[in-house]
Amino acid sequence: MTRSIFMDSSIRRLPGIGVRREKLFARLGVTTIPALLQYFPRDYEDRSHVVPIGRADLERKEPVLVCGRVGTIQEVRPRRGMTILKVVLHDETGAVEMTWFNQPFKKKQFHTGMTVSAFGRIEWNYGRRQMNTPDVEEGEPQGQGFMPLYGLTDGLRQSDVRKAVRQALTLARTEQDLLPAPCRPTSHSRFPLVEAYEMMHFPKSREEQEKAREQLAYEELFDMQAGLCLRRRREGRRQGIKCGPNGPLLKQFFDQLPFALTRGQTCAFLDIQNDMEGEVPMQRLVQGDVGSGKTVVAALALAKIVENGYQGALMAPTEILASQHYEEFIRLFQGLPVRIALLTGRTGARDRVQLLEDLQSGAVQILIGTHALIQDDVQFAALGLVVTDEQHRFGVRQREALQKKGRAPHTLYMTATPIPRTLTLSLYGDLDISSIRDLPPGRQVVKTYAVGESMRRRIYAFMEKTMKAGQQCYVVCPLVEESENVDLQAATALYDQLRTSVFPRFRCGLVHGKMAGKEKEAVMEAFSRGEIQLLVATSVIEVGVNVPNATIMLIDGAERFGLAQLHQLRGRVGRGSLQAYCILLAKKGSEETRQRLHYMETIHDGFALSEKDLLLRGAGQLFGYAQHGLPDLHAADIIRDVALLSEAREEAASFVNGHGAEEPVLRALKRRFGGSFQKLLNN
């Protein structure tokens, strides 16, 4: 069988791409001709009209396209280490002096009398028209229209990428296999594929580019959704663990619960119950805001699998969260014939050996832990259910490694970061989703205020009054920069100031990411017991702390935190019946910063906030694609293309389920995404 040209076409096939430029393109993630064709412009410049040099509107300060003949060429060296290249370009209406600083190599590109097209801003300086560092191409404009602007790396110019793309398009006209065609003709295929790609890179108008983008985006989403449908169909062929109806253990569990389940919890467990009583392995995501009671739902699912003679595992991202789950499970299962164990990196060697023996024999029925659960020597007698908490904090391989310790176990994912509908459609097209949108009775909305530095004294006075009343407070330190050392110094400095100068009568604690696990645990436990009144922390407390007596969350430097992170931090308070407050101490920032803080003040629903976060930050900055194992999208944008995504999902499902042929889907996925999707399909 001959190998696909699509997979083997290195960009070295293109004229002018040697070893050096190949390395530069590789920095952009472009190593093949298909990857180059899918390296779409980040923006476009309007070069559809040539402006006479002498009539350019100097007041508008917008880039213009001019064309003329080269006159004088002069290289000036005003001082050591600096060169200025000056090239005069003139037409019948006037002249403009083009200048480049410290780019002496450009002098070789010009000779007197040659025709040149130049694009840039024309300004009036020193009594003449000047154009600094314009984008220049030899010859008259050949229907340039909207010229593409690509993301670059140091050493690579726009003209280099444009030239390479044009050569790749020429090659694609004769070798159609270079283009990633969808696995079947779609309802959005308006143009031949090569034309659509050409219109995407070198459109004649914005309207033409958008039509091409919509076609390519739809085809990309169609292939991705076809792949997810195929994965789901394969999962459906696997024989899962068919659980029986709820029995005595579940009845006892429900009877001794100290509270009634909320409507959201009840609906989520009914979904899980139906899945587990079916013949196909459950693949379900339970999403719910901080404090919505996902842990109880997970406990019910684990009780059901134990009642059916199997074991369950719950994996959490941190030791603190794993320990918290373990303690909660011990309370929930108190008096029931279920043995629960905890396994983390802190489990002693002797205890670990005994625990693993009991796990392999089946004596341990529910194992809770961190990524320590996926180590090779952790063997289950009969693993029937895997629960992954805060699942986006684990990589794909870590989650898979735990699932492979059983034979087609049921799988339950939990997240306290509500995911917008647009992301659930794309990232979790192969999962069923349950959402818990209500909070347990008695919980009050956390009152949130965004304030400036001038309010710091009043905030401290309010915190002192609160601590005198017996309640506790958090202070989250500002992020100084992307450096743990610098942020730690800032946290330590604030901690020292608060405990010595501001709150000397109260016991303060400090936790940060660089502390040893045992030390961090000791501080957190002291705070949980009420021995520490004020906890100063970095954002390490974002997940895994449950202290109902804590009623104030002060986030210092709130302008430096993202919306999702601010909401997660706010969720650390208001976990009891007392009124809680979240104070966002922020400096004046950009309009986006002000909007983010306003959303925090006025929106308390995590699902609504997640939609706002998606709009503010863009999908690329949210967790998901890399962690879930899906490849990057090139033409599609799941924020603006949610309608296309829904349509593509329906059409792809109809195609995959109606035709039953896997080969066209696999071939299209390989052509478009390479091997990355294969790993997702073969899990």
XYZ file of C-alpha atoms in Angstrom:
683
model
C 0.000 0.000 0.000
C 1.462 3.369 -0.985
C 1.772 5.932 1.781
C -0.398 9.020 1.571
C 1.185 12.062 -0.035
C -0.754 14.021 2.589
C 1.182 12.464 5.443
C 4.630 12.513 3.769
C 4.752 15.988 2.243
C 7.433 17.859 4.124
C 7.612 21.585 3.443
C 11.145 20.897 2.166
C 9.429 19.992 -1.112
C 8.723 23.686 -1.657
C 11.323 25.827 -3.476
C 13.263 28.077 -1.131
C 12.603 26.024 2.007
C 15.978 24.839 3.219
C 17.097 23.512 6.595
C 17.063 26.960 8.226
C 13.558 27.925 7.117
C 12.280 24.439 7.844
C 13.336 24.938 11.473
C 11.677 28.358 11.582
C 8.393 26.968 10.255
C 8.657 24.103 12.757
C 8.534 26.679 15.564
C 5.062 27.560 14.283
C 4.046 23.900 14.326
C 4.286 23.727 10.524
C 6.326 20.786 9.237
C 4.228 19.502 6.314
C 2.527 21.098 3.318
C -0.944 20.183 4.660
C -0.046 21.840 7.975
C 1.068 24.935 6.045
C -2.215 25.040 4.106
C -4.089 24.886 7.428
C -1.918 27.634 8.963
C -4.561 30.245 8.328
C -3.961 34.015 8.600
C -4.625 35.714 11.927
C -5.866 38.812 10.079
C -5.908 40.553 6.682
C -4.844 43.908 5.273
C -6.923 45.605 2.615
C -4.690 45.909 -0.441
C -7.454 45.982 -2.995
C -6.761 49.603 -4.093
C -3.498 51.237 -5.145
C -3.279 54.789 -3.783
C -1.293 57.437 -5.703
C 1.682 58.381 -3.538
C 1.057 62.129 -3.731
C -2.627 61.775 -2.847
C -2.360 59.529 0.235
C -4.421 60.944 3.105
C -1.780 61.658 5.740
C -4.427 62.413 8.366
C -5.970 58.921 8.426
C -2.751 57.182 9.535
C -3.947 53.917 7.996
C -1.686 51.647 5.926
C -1.999 52.111 2.158
C -0.794 50.271 -0.927
C 1.382 52.266 -3.336
C 3.273 51.285 -6.465
C 6.131 53.011 -8.223
C 9.713 52.883 -9.440
C 12.779 52.875 -7.225
C 14.893 56.000 -7.380
C 17.828 56.637 -5.064
C 19.074 53.943 -2.673
C 21.088 55.177 0.279
C 22.539 53.482 3.349
C 23.287 55.800 6.297
C 25.330 54.960 9.415
C 24.512 57.708 11.960
C 26.485 55.962 14.684
C 28.304 52.760 15.405
C 25.983 49.752 15.431
C 23.147 51.474 13.542
C 22.300 51.492 9.855
C 19.390 53.199 8.093
C 18.427 52.107 4.603
C 16.565 54.799 2.614
C 14.896 53.884 -0.670
C 12.931 56.497 -2.617
C 9.826 55.249 -4.441
C 8.044 57.548 -6.896
C 5.088 57.572 -9.261
C 3.613 60.321 -11.450
C 1.987 62.010 -8.400
C 4.878 62.165 -5.959
C 7.553 60.303 -4.014
C 7.910 58.565 -0.660
C 11.064 57.641 1.239
C 10.963 54.073 2.563
C 13.229 53.430 5.560
C 14.490 50.363 7.409
C 16.594 50.374 10.580
C 19.415 47.855 11.075
C 18.392 45.704 8.115
C 21.367 46.225 5.744
C 20.607 42.958 3.931
C 17.529 44.586 2.372
C 19.739 46.779 0.211
C 20.368 43.801 -2.079
C 16.627 43.548 -2.817
C 16.529 46.890 -4.639
C 18.020 48.439 -7.770
C 17.242 51.759 -9.387
C 14.379 51.659 -11.874
C 12.713 48.484 -10.612
C 8.959 48.488 -10.008
C 7.922 47.893 -6.405
C 4.647 47.593 -4.483
C 4.819 48.813 -0.886
C 2.281 48.639 1.915
C 2.586 50.746 5.068
C 1.716 54.005 6.787
C 2.771 57.220 5.038
C 3.698 60.087 7.370
C 5.068 63.591 6.831
C 8.484 63.891 8.466
C 11.373 66.287 7.870
C 9.558 67.920 4.953
C 8.975 64.691 3.019
C 6.655 61.705 2.843
C 8.080 58.714 4.695
C 7.077 55.075 5.062
C 8.852 53.190 7.866
C 9.501 49.437 7.461
C 6.866 48.874 4.772
C 5.950 45.431 3.451
C 7.505 45.384 -0.029
C 7.105 43.042 -2.991
C 8.680 43.311 -6.407
C 6.419 44.222 -9.319
C 2.952 45.699 -9.601
C 0.172 44.425 -7.349
C -1.361 41.359 -8.945
C -4.884 41.386 -7.569
C -3.537 41.321 -4.031
C -6.911 42.121 -2.492
C -6.877 41.288 1.196
C -3.323 40.270 2.032
C -2.928 37.689 4.808
C -1.135 38.406 8.069
C 0.296 35.280 9.693
C 1.621 34.615 13.144
C 5.415 34.742 12.836
C 8.529 33.718 14.687
C 11.831 35.593 14.836
C 13.597 35.212 11.495
C 10.470 34.562 9.424
C 8.781 37.325 7.423
C 5.234 37.696 6.141
C 6.549 37.480 2.592
C 8.239 34.143 3.413
C 5.005 32.587 4.614
C 2.929 34.034 1.753
C 5.373 32.730 -0.822
C 5.395 29.265 0.740
C 1.576 29.165 0.929
C 1.250 30.178 -2.741
C 3.642 27.393 -3.738
C 1.719 24.910 -1.583
C -1.573 25.911 -3.220
C -0.034 25.467 -6.685
C 1.100 21.979 -5.682
C -2.319 21.170 -4.206
C -3.997 21.864 -7.546
C -2.212 18.857 -9.016
C -2.008 16.722 -5.876
C -5.468 16.825 -4.326
C -4.329 14.420 -1.605
C -2.559 17.348 0.025
C -5.889 18.812 1.125
C -7.865 17.394 4.074
C -11.240 16.615 2.525
C -14.098 15.634 4.871
C -15.099 11.982 5.074
C -18.124 12.744 2.878
C -19.472 15.739 0.929
C -21.123 18.046 3.437
C -24.084 20.367 3.132
C -21.707 23.348 3.277
C -19.435 22.422 0.347
C -19.949 25.465 -1.911
C -16.509 25.658 -3.524
C -13.957 23.151 -4.795
C -11.541 22.440 -1.954
C -8.485 24.134 -3.500
C -10.537 27.269 -4.193
C -11.799 27.358 -0.595
C -8.231 27.220 0.722
C -7.075 29.861 -1.744
C -9.951 32.146 -0.743
C -9.049 31.613 2.905
C -5.429 32.652 2.388
C -5.777 35.250 -0.386
C -9.389 36.492 -0.491
C -10.570 39.269 -2.760
C -12.920 40.562 -0.053
C -13.956 39.970 3.538
C -17.186 38.400 2.315
C -15.296 35.875 0.164
C -12.985 34.966 3.040
C -15.895 34.405 5.436
C -17.707 32.142 2.968
C -14.571 30.041 2.565
C -13.946 29.999 6.319
C -17.478 28.817 7.019
C -17.107 25.926 4.564
C -13.720 24.837 5.932
C -14.868 25.307 9.534
C -17.925 23.152 8.966
C -15.902 20.407 7.284
C -13.395 20.487 10.164
C -16.152 20.276 12.785
C -17.900 17.561 10.786
C -14.773 15.366 10.805
C -14.168 15.964 14.511
C -17.757 15.118 15.407
C -17.686 12.057 13.139
C -14.643 10.880 15.058
C -16.368 11.381 18.400
C -19.471 9.559 17.114
C -17.266 6.709 15.966
C -15.610 6.546 19.374
C -18.987 6.507 21.063
C -20.215 3.732 18.767
C -17.134 1.672 19.568
C -17.778 2.202 23.269
C -21.343 0.999 22.689
C -20.050 -2.295 21.301
C -18.103 -3.042 24.480
C -19.840 -5.253 26.990
C -20.069 -3.314 30.209
C -20.984 -4.219 33.768
C -24.763 -4.447 33.939
C -25.791 -3.514 37.468
C -29.017 -4.640 39.050
C -31.703 -2.364 40.546
C -30.906 -0.543 43.784
C -30.803 -2.943 46.730
C -30.376 -2.921 50.534
C -27.017 -1.111 50.570
C -28.353 1.845 48.577
C -31.483 1.912 50.769
C -29.355 2.058 53.925
C -27.192 4.770 52.375
C -30.225 6.915 51.535
C -31.853 6.274 54.942
C -28.883 7.538 56.931
C -28.138 10.616 54.810
C -28.429 13.623 57.177
C -30.021 15.718 54.415
C -32.313 15.390 51.442
C -30.797 15.421 47.967
C -31.413 18.501 45.865
C -33.334 18.184 42.621
C -30.069 18.462 40.659
C -28.377 15.724 42.717
C -31.392 13.450 42.331
C -31.517 13.911 38.554
C -27.764 13.342 38.223
C -27.916 10.089 40.189
C -30.919 8.878 38.193
C -28.865 9.442 35.023
C -25.970 7.484 36.534
C -28.272 4.725 37.786
C -29.775 4.250 34.310
C -26.304 4.157 32.742
C -24.975 1.602 35.217
C -27.985 -0.669 34.785
C -27.420 -0.738 31.026
C -25.089 -3.004 29.082
C -22.828 -0.270 27.708
C -20.074 1.154 29.956
C -21.133 4.506 31.394
C -19.249 7.561 30.119
C -20.759 10.497 32.011
C -19.628 13.940 33.080
C -21.270 15.499 36.141
C -20.706 19.232 36.265
C -21.825 21.443 39.082
C -20.833 24.644 40.774
C -18.622 24.716 43.845
C -20.631 23.339 46.772
C -23.391 21.807 44.639
C -22.925 18.364 46.191
C -21.168 16.326 43.499
C -19.337 14.252 46.140
C -22.581 12.729 47.428
C -23.585 11.792 43.881
C -20.197 10.096 43.383
C -20.639 8.255 46.704
C -24.030 6.945 45.576
C -22.538 5.683 42.308
C -19.716 3.954 44.186
C -22.179 2.407 46.651
C -24.117 0.995 43.693
C -21.051 -0.617 42.123
C -20.031 -2.128 45.484
C -23.546 -3.506 45.966
C -23.108 -5.312 42.644
C -19.914 -7.034 43.772
C -17.334 -4.729 42.174
C -14.801 -2.194 43.423
C -14.711 1.537 42.823
C -11.933 4.127 42.598
C -11.999 7.894 43.002
C -8.994 9.882 41.757
C -8.485 13.502 42.877
C -5.787 15.941 41.688
C -4.323 16.837 45.115
C -3.619 15.082 48.407
C -5.735 17.649 50.233
C -8.756 16.980 48.036
C -8.246 13.197 48.166
C -8.053 13.312 51.978
C -11.143 15.510 52.127
C -13.076 13.021 49.969
C -11.868 10.146 52.131
C -13.059 11.810 55.346
C -16.411 12.673 53.736
C -16.852 9.086 52.517
C -16.056 7.686 55.965
C -18.894 9.858 57.339
C -21.325 8.984 54.551
C -20.674 5.212 54.776
C -20.515 5.062 58.575
C -22.095 1.828 59.802
C -22.350 0.338 56.312
C -20.429 -2.840 55.336
C -18.106 -1.034 52.933
C -14.345 -0.763 53.427
C -12.817 2.484 52.137
C -9.084 3.199 51.848
C -6.904 6.193 51.004
C -3.760 5.978 48.846
C -1.523 9.003 48.232
C 2.175 9.726 47.980
C 2.199 10.127 51.765
C 0.966 6.585 52.487
C 3.703 4.789 54.467
C 5.548 1.866 52.870
C 4.240 -0.771 55.300
C 0.646 0.517 55.128
C 0.897 0.665 51.367
C 1.916 -2.987 51.034
C -1.010 -4.110 53.194
C -3.452 -1.819 51.406
C -2.428 -3.169 47.975
C -2.825 -6.754 49.188
C -6.300 -5.994 50.484
C -7.166 -4.211 47.250
C -6.072 -7.158 45.117
C -8.010 -9.586 47.272
C -11.148 -7.454 47.078
C -11.208 -6.616 50.803
C -10.919 -2.883 49.971
C -14.028 -1.957 48.022
C -13.548 1.774 47.461
C -10.091 3.257 46.942
C -9.650 7.036 47.046
C -6.395 8.698 46.105
C -4.287 10.885 43.873
C -2.426 9.873 40.720
C -0.786 7.276 42.984
C -3.754 5.085 41.956
C -2.374 4.661 38.437
C 0.962 3.153 39.481
C 1.662 -0.320 38.086
C 1.546 -2.176 41.402
C -1.980 -0.932 42.185
C -4.127 -3.908 41.132
C -7.867 -4.301 41.704
C -9.725 -7.583 42.115
C -12.674 -6.324 40.067
C -12.726 -2.614 39.250
C -16.209 -1.637 38.109
C -16.379 2.177 38.417
C -13.779 4.910 37.998
C -14.580 8.420 39.277
C -12.238 11.268 38.310
C -12.701 14.496 40.250
C -11.681 17.840 38.737
C -11.006 15.757 35.636
C -9.497 18.612 33.604
C -6.519 18.626 35.970
C -5.472 15.205 34.741
C -4.011 14.392 31.360
C -5.701 11.960 29.013
C -3.155 9.217 29.701
C -3.576 9.450 33.468
C -7.335 8.985 33.221
C -6.949 6.131 30.758
C -4.358 4.359 32.932
C -6.851 4.094 35.792
C -9.665 2.890 33.529
C -7.445 0.120 32.148
C -7.134 -1.411 35.609
C -10.623 -2.845 35.086
C -12.491 -4.587 32.270
C -14.607 -1.907 30.595
C -15.474 -0.179 33.907
C -18.128 2.501 34.161
C -16.555 5.970 34.093
C -17.761 9.098 35.877
C -16.057 12.480 35.501
C -16.743 15.380 37.863
C -15.873 19.030 37.471
C -16.596 22.140 39.517
C -15.711 24.300 36.533
C -19.005 24.494 34.653
C -18.486 24.077 30.945
C -20.414 26.170 28.413
C -22.673 24.365 25.971
C -20.330 25.207 23.092
C -17.484 23.360 24.784
C -19.567 20.399 25.881
C -20.612 19.845 22.270
C -17.048 19.893 20.983
C -14.939 18.542 23.825
C -17.384 16.051 25.225
C -19.273 14.903 22.171
C -18.590 11.329 23.287
C -19.886 11.814 26.850
C -23.302 12.091 28.439
C -23.592 15.152 30.668
C -25.483 15.790 33.887
C -25.564 19.281 35.379
C -26.271 20.129 39.016
C -27.403 23.725 38.935
C -28.934 24.132 42.395
C -27.215 24.482 45.780
C -28.046 22.632 49.007
C -30.745 24.273 51.179
C -29.495 26.884 53.622
C -26.660 28.128 51.443
C -26.641 31.886 50.922
C -25.269 33.745 47.917
C -21.751 35.032 48.604
C -21.920 38.832 48.513
C -19.168 40.043 46.197
C -17.611 43.507 46.016
C -14.878 44.867 43.740
C -13.023 47.714 45.460
C -9.856 49.762 45.078
C -6.754 50.158 47.237
C -8.322 53.057 49.156
C -10.658 50.556 50.863
C -7.890 48.339 52.297
C -8.104 49.721 55.868
C -11.876 49.361 55.983
C -11.577 45.794 54.674
C -9.069 44.910 57.396
C -11.365 46.442 60.029
C -14.260 44.327 58.728
C -12.090 41.197 58.822
C -11.017 41.934 62.407
C -14.653 42.337 63.495
C -15.542 39.056 61.755
C -12.694 37.133 63.411
C -13.614 38.559 66.817
C -17.062 37.058 66.242
C -15.392 33.645 65.884
C -15.372 33.316 62.090
C -12.401 32.816 59.809
C -10.941 34.562 56.752
C -8.872 33.840 53.669
C -6.473 36.250 52.028
C -5.311 35.205 48.569
C -2.082 36.872 47.523
C -1.670 38.676 44.225
C 0.077 36.981 41.335
C 3.155 39.111 40.713
C 4.395 37.376 37.575
C 4.656 33.915 36.050
C 7.240 32.858 38.617
C 6.588 30.728 41.671
C 9.613 32.205 43.451
C 8.521 35.820 42.982
C 4.903 35.065 43.860
C 6.071 33.190 46.958
C 8.123 36.195 48.061
C 5.046 38.407 47.697
C 2.905 35.939 49.666
C 5.477 35.680 52.445
C 5.812 39.472 52.668
C 2.045 39.968 52.930
C 1.780 37.161 55.500
C 4.492 38.763 57.669
C 2.799 42.158 57.442
C -0.648 40.833 58.373
C 0.454 38.692 61.326
C 2.788 41.292 62.846
C 1.214 44.667 62.047
C -2.421 44.246 61.075
C -3.767 41.223 62.986
C -1.253 40.558 65.782
C -4.000 39.239 68.114
C -5.060 36.491 65.739
C -3.268 33.357 64.692
C -2.324 33.448 61.001
C -1.205 30.663 58.679
C 0.475 30.548 55.272
C 0.142 27.962 52.502
C 1.735 28.025 49.074
C 2.578 25.676 46.233
C 6.203 25.118 47.205
C 5.449 23.829 50.698
C 5.972 20.151 51.382
C 2.717 18.205 51.337
C 2.922 17.307 55.017
C 3.567 20.914 56.064
C 0.764 22.243 53.865
C -1.608 19.594 55.193
C -0.813 20.553 58.790
C -1.656 24.227 58.173
C -4.868 23.359 56.321
C -5.976 20.980 59.083
C -5.269 23.633 61.728
C -7.412 26.079 59.734
C -10.186 23.474 59.388
C -10.162 22.920 63.177
C -10.383 26.662 63.809
C -6.924 26.924 65.388
C -5.930 29.411 62.656
C -8.238 32.393 62.157
C -6.621 33.892 59.069
C -5.187 31.842 56.211
C -2.881 33.631 53.782
C -2.458 31.646 50.603
C -1.550 31.605 46.968
C -4.194 30.230 44.592
C -3.240 26.726 45.794
C -6.474 26.819 47.839
C -8.567 27.111 44.669
C -9.535 23.454 45.031
C -9.795 21.169 48.014
C -10.680 23.234 51.068
C -13.994 22.958 52.915
C -14.244 25.173 55.984
C -17.884 26.167 56.679
C -16.770 28.670 59.350
C -14.756 30.723 56.815
C -16.885 33.671 55.716
C -14.528 36.219 54.110
C -12.432 35.699 50.978
C -10.156 38.662 50.229
C -8.466 38.351 46.832
C -5.618 40.859 46.707
C -4.673 41.875 43.158
C -7.913 40.464 41.775
C -7.252 42.093 38.403
C -4.555 39.462 37.796
C -6.887 36.469 38.093
C -9.132 34.990 35.425
C -12.902 34.846 35.820
C -13.056 31.074 36.313
C -10.298 31.202 38.933
C -11.959 34.058 40.802
C -15.199 32.074 40.929
C -13.391 28.976 42.179
C -11.738 31.008 44.935
C -15.060 32.570 45.897
C -16.402 29.046 46.294
C -14.120 28.475 49.287
C -16.471 30.594 51.431
C -20.216 30.411 51.873
C -20.074 26.674 52.529
C -22.124 26.910 55.704
C -25.271 28.725 56.796
C -23.472 32.020 57.650
C -23.471 34.990 55.271
C -20.154 35.071 53.387
C -18.316 37.802 51.501
C -15.849 37.852 48.620
C -13.859 41.067 48.332
C -11.965 41.706 45.102
C -9.217 44.205 45.852
C -8.059 45.412 42.434
C -6.134 48.143 40.698
C -7.679 49.997 37.798
C -7.095 47.989 34.673
C -8.304 47.516 31.138
C -11.926 47.503 30.053
C -11.784 43.701 30.007
C -10.585 43.697 33.644
C -13.415 46.014 34.713
C -15.906 43.828 32.867
C -14.556 40.687 34.543
C -14.878 42.187 38.021
C -18.370 43.480 37.213
C -19.420 39.966 36.200
C -18.129 38.652 39.528
C -20.163 41.236 41.437
C -23.403 40.617 39.573
C -23.313 36.931 38.490
C -23.157 34.086 40.989
C -24.151 31.202 38.724
C -20.991 29.383 37.642
C -22.606 28.253 34.398
C -23.443 31.825 33.397
C -19.950 32.955 34.388
C -18.356 30.237 32.298
C -20.152 31.566 29.222
C -18.870 35.076 29.972
C -15.371 33.688 30.536
C -15.466 31.962 27.180
C -16.433 35.201 25.455
C -13.789 37.246 27.293
C -10.862 34.894 26.932
C -11.586 32.752 23.898
C -11.767 28.981 23.805
C -8.058 28.522 23.241
C -7.213 29.695 26.740
C -9.697 27.462 28.513
C -8.833 23.969 29.622
C -10.012 21.221 27.404
C -8.528 20.496 24.034
C -5.028 19.417 25.026
C -6.240 17.701 28.198
C -9.086 15.900 26.476
C -6.853 14.703 23.657
C -8.571 16.539 20.805
C -6.426 18.255 18.174
C -6.457 22.005 17.591
C -9.018 23.490 15.251
C -7.740 25.693 12.423
C -10.698 27.244 10.619
C -13.416 26.733 13.209
C -13.990 28.818 16.308
C -16.277 27.166 18.825
C -17.314 30.531 20.244
C -18.666 31.965 17.005
C -19.479 28.651 15.329
C -21.790 27.049 17.864
C -24.600 26.864 15.280
C -22.262 25.205 12.777
C -21.072 22.862 15.517
C -24.591 21.713 16.351
C -25.398 21.194 12.679
C -22.141 19.324 12.057
C -22.776 17.098 15.047
C -26.202 16.063 13.741
C -24.986 15.455 10.186
C -21.928 13.513 11.390
C -24.035 11.320 13.702
C -26.455 10.592 10.862
C -23.573 9.631 8.569
C -21.692 7.437 11.052
C -24.748 5.669 12.449
C -26.481 5.366 9.085
C -23.638 4.049 6.970
C -21.663 2.018 9.491
C -18.455 2.362 7.443
C -15.518 3.325 9.638
C -12.871 3.524 6.912
C -13.915 6.908 5.388
C -13.998 8.462 8.862
C -10.611 7.055 9.870
C -9.054 8.139 6.572
C -10.435 11.681 6.883
C -9.304 11.978 10.511
C -5.790 10.857 9.635
C -5.596 13.241 6.694
C -6.842 16.194 8.720
C -5.411 15.633 12.206
C -2.562 13.172 11.706
C -2.164 10.605 14.465
C -3.554 12.663 17.360
C -7.160 11.563 16.874
C -6.126 7.916 16.500
C -4.990 7.881 20.141
C -8.380 9.182 21.225
C -10.188 6.539 19.166
C -8.028 3.652 20.328
C -8.410 4.265 24.070
